[in-house]
Amino acid sequence: MTIETVVRVRTESTRGFAVPGSLDDLVGPSEGSLRLPDSVYWGPDPVVDLAHWDDIAKAYEATLREGTLADVQALVSPVVLRRWWSSLFLPVRIRRTWESRFPELVS
């Protein structure tokens, strides 16, 4: 009799993600509207209003999960990121990596 072990590998465990060298590299807007590129967000209505939490969450969660380094640098504001970091719904790998590189994000 053989016992088989099933190992599940989630794609989020194998996909890379971008983290800048410094929060100073982030030059995204902190107010107004922002258009997310198709490579970051492919859902309806890619334009977000940075005055609304739901739009910030959509933009930042998608960008931190899917964006290239250039996307992250261009779309993410260090001011907005610091303010809303603890409220963002992110995979554990991404959150831990960002927090280990930028301990000031941890509240």
Coordinates of C-alpha atoms in Angstrom, one line a residue:
M1 CA 0.0 0.0 0.0
T2 CA 1.4 3.4 -0.9
I3 CA 0.6 6.7 0.8
E4 CA 0.5 9.7 -1.4
T5 CA 1.2 13.2 -0.1
V6 CA -0.4 16.0 -1.9
V7 CA 1.4 19.3 -1.8
R8 CA -0.4 22.4 -3.0
V9 CA 1.7 25.2 -4.4
R10 CA -0.1 28.5 -4.7
T11 CA 0.8 30.7 -7.6
E12 CA 1.3 33.6 -5.1
S13 CA 4.1 31.6 -3.6
T14 CA 6.0 31.4 -6.8
R15 CA 5.4 34.8 -8.4
G16 CA 7.8 37.6 -7.9
F17 CA 6.9 41.1 -6.8
A18 CA 8.7 44.4 -6.8
V19 CA 10.1 46.3 -3.8
P20 CA 12.1 49.5 -4.2
G21 CA 15.4 50.1 -2.5
S22 CA 14.0 53.1 -0.6
L23 CA 10.6 54.6 0.1
D24 CA 12.2 57.8 -1.3
D25 CA 12.1 56.0 -4.7
L26 CA 8.3 56.2 -4.6
V27 CA 7.0 59.2 -6.5
G28 CA 3.3 58.4 -7.0
P29 CA 0.6 61.0 -6.4
S30 CA -0.9 61.5 -3.0
E31 CA -4.0 63.2 -4.2
G32 CA -6.2 63.4 -7.3
S33 CA -6.9 60.6 -9.7
L34 CA -4.6 57.8 -10.9
R35 CA -5.0 55.6 -13.9
L36 CA -3.8 52.1 -13.3
P37 CA -2.1 50.4 -16.3
D38 CA -3.6 47.2 -17.7
S39 CA -0.5 45.3 -16.6
V40 CA -1.4 46.1 -12.9
Y41 CA -5.2 46.2 -12.9
W42 CA -7.3 44.6 -15.7
G43 CA -10.7 45.0 -14.0
P44 CA -13.3 47.6 -14.8
D45 CA -12.7 51.3 -14.2
P46 CA -8.9 51.6 -13.9
V47 CA -9.1 55.2 -12.8
V48 CA -9.0 55.7 -9.0
D49 CA -9.7 58.7 -6.8
L50 CA -7.1 58.9 -4.1
A51 CA -9.6 60.7 -1.8
H52 CA -11.5 57.4 -1.3
W53 CA -10.2 54.5 0.7
D54 CA -11.8 51.9 -1.6
D55 CA -9.9 53.3 -4.6
I56 CA -6.6 53.5 -2.6
A57 CA -7.0 49.9 -1.6
K58 CA -7.7 48.8 -5.2
A59 CA -4.8 50.7 -6.6
Y60 CA -2.2 49.9 -3.9
E61 CA -3.1 46.2 -3.5
A62 CA -3.0 45.6 -7.3
T63 CA 0.2 47.6 -7.7
L64 CA 2.1 45.9 -4.9
R65 CA 0.9 42.5 -6.1
E66 CA 1.2 42.9 -9.9
G67 CA 3.4 45.9 -10.6
T68 CA 6.9 46.0 -11.9
L69 CA 9.5 48.1 -10.0
A70 CA 8.8 51.0 -12.4
D71 CA 5.0 50.7 -11.8
V72 CA 5.5 50.6 -8.0
Q73 CA 7.8 53.6 -8.1
A74 CA 5.5 55.7 -10.4
L75 CA 2.1 54.8 -8.8
V76 CA 2.8 54.5 -5.1
S77 CA 3.1 57.6 -2.8
P78 CA 5.2 57.1 0.3
V79 CA 2.8 59.4 2.2
V80 CA -0.3 57.4 1.2
L81 CA 1.5 54.1 1.7
R82 CA 2.6 55.0 5.3
R83 CA -0.9 56.2 6.1
W84 CA -2.8 53.1 4.8
W85 CA -0.2 50.3 5.1
S86 CA -1.8 48.5 8.0
S87 CA -5.2 48.5 6.3
L88 CA -4.1 47.0 2.9
F89 CA -5.0 43.4 2.2
L90 CA -1.8 41.8 0.9
P91 CA -0.3 38.4 0.7
V92 CA 1.8 37.6 3.8
R93 CA 5.0 37.3 1.6
I94 CA 4.6 40.8 0.3
R95 CA 3.7 42.3 3.6
R96 CA 6.7 40.6 5.4
T97 CA 9.1 41.6 2.7
W98 CA 8.1 45.2 2.7
E99 CA 8.0 45.4 6.5
S100 CA 11.5 43.8 6.8
R101 CA 12.9 46.3 4.3
F102 CA 10.9 49.3 5.7
P103 CA 10.3 48.8 9.5
E104 CA 8.7 52.3 9.6
L105 CA 5.6 50.8 7.9
V106 CA 4.9 48.6 11.0
S107 CA 2.6 50.4 13.4

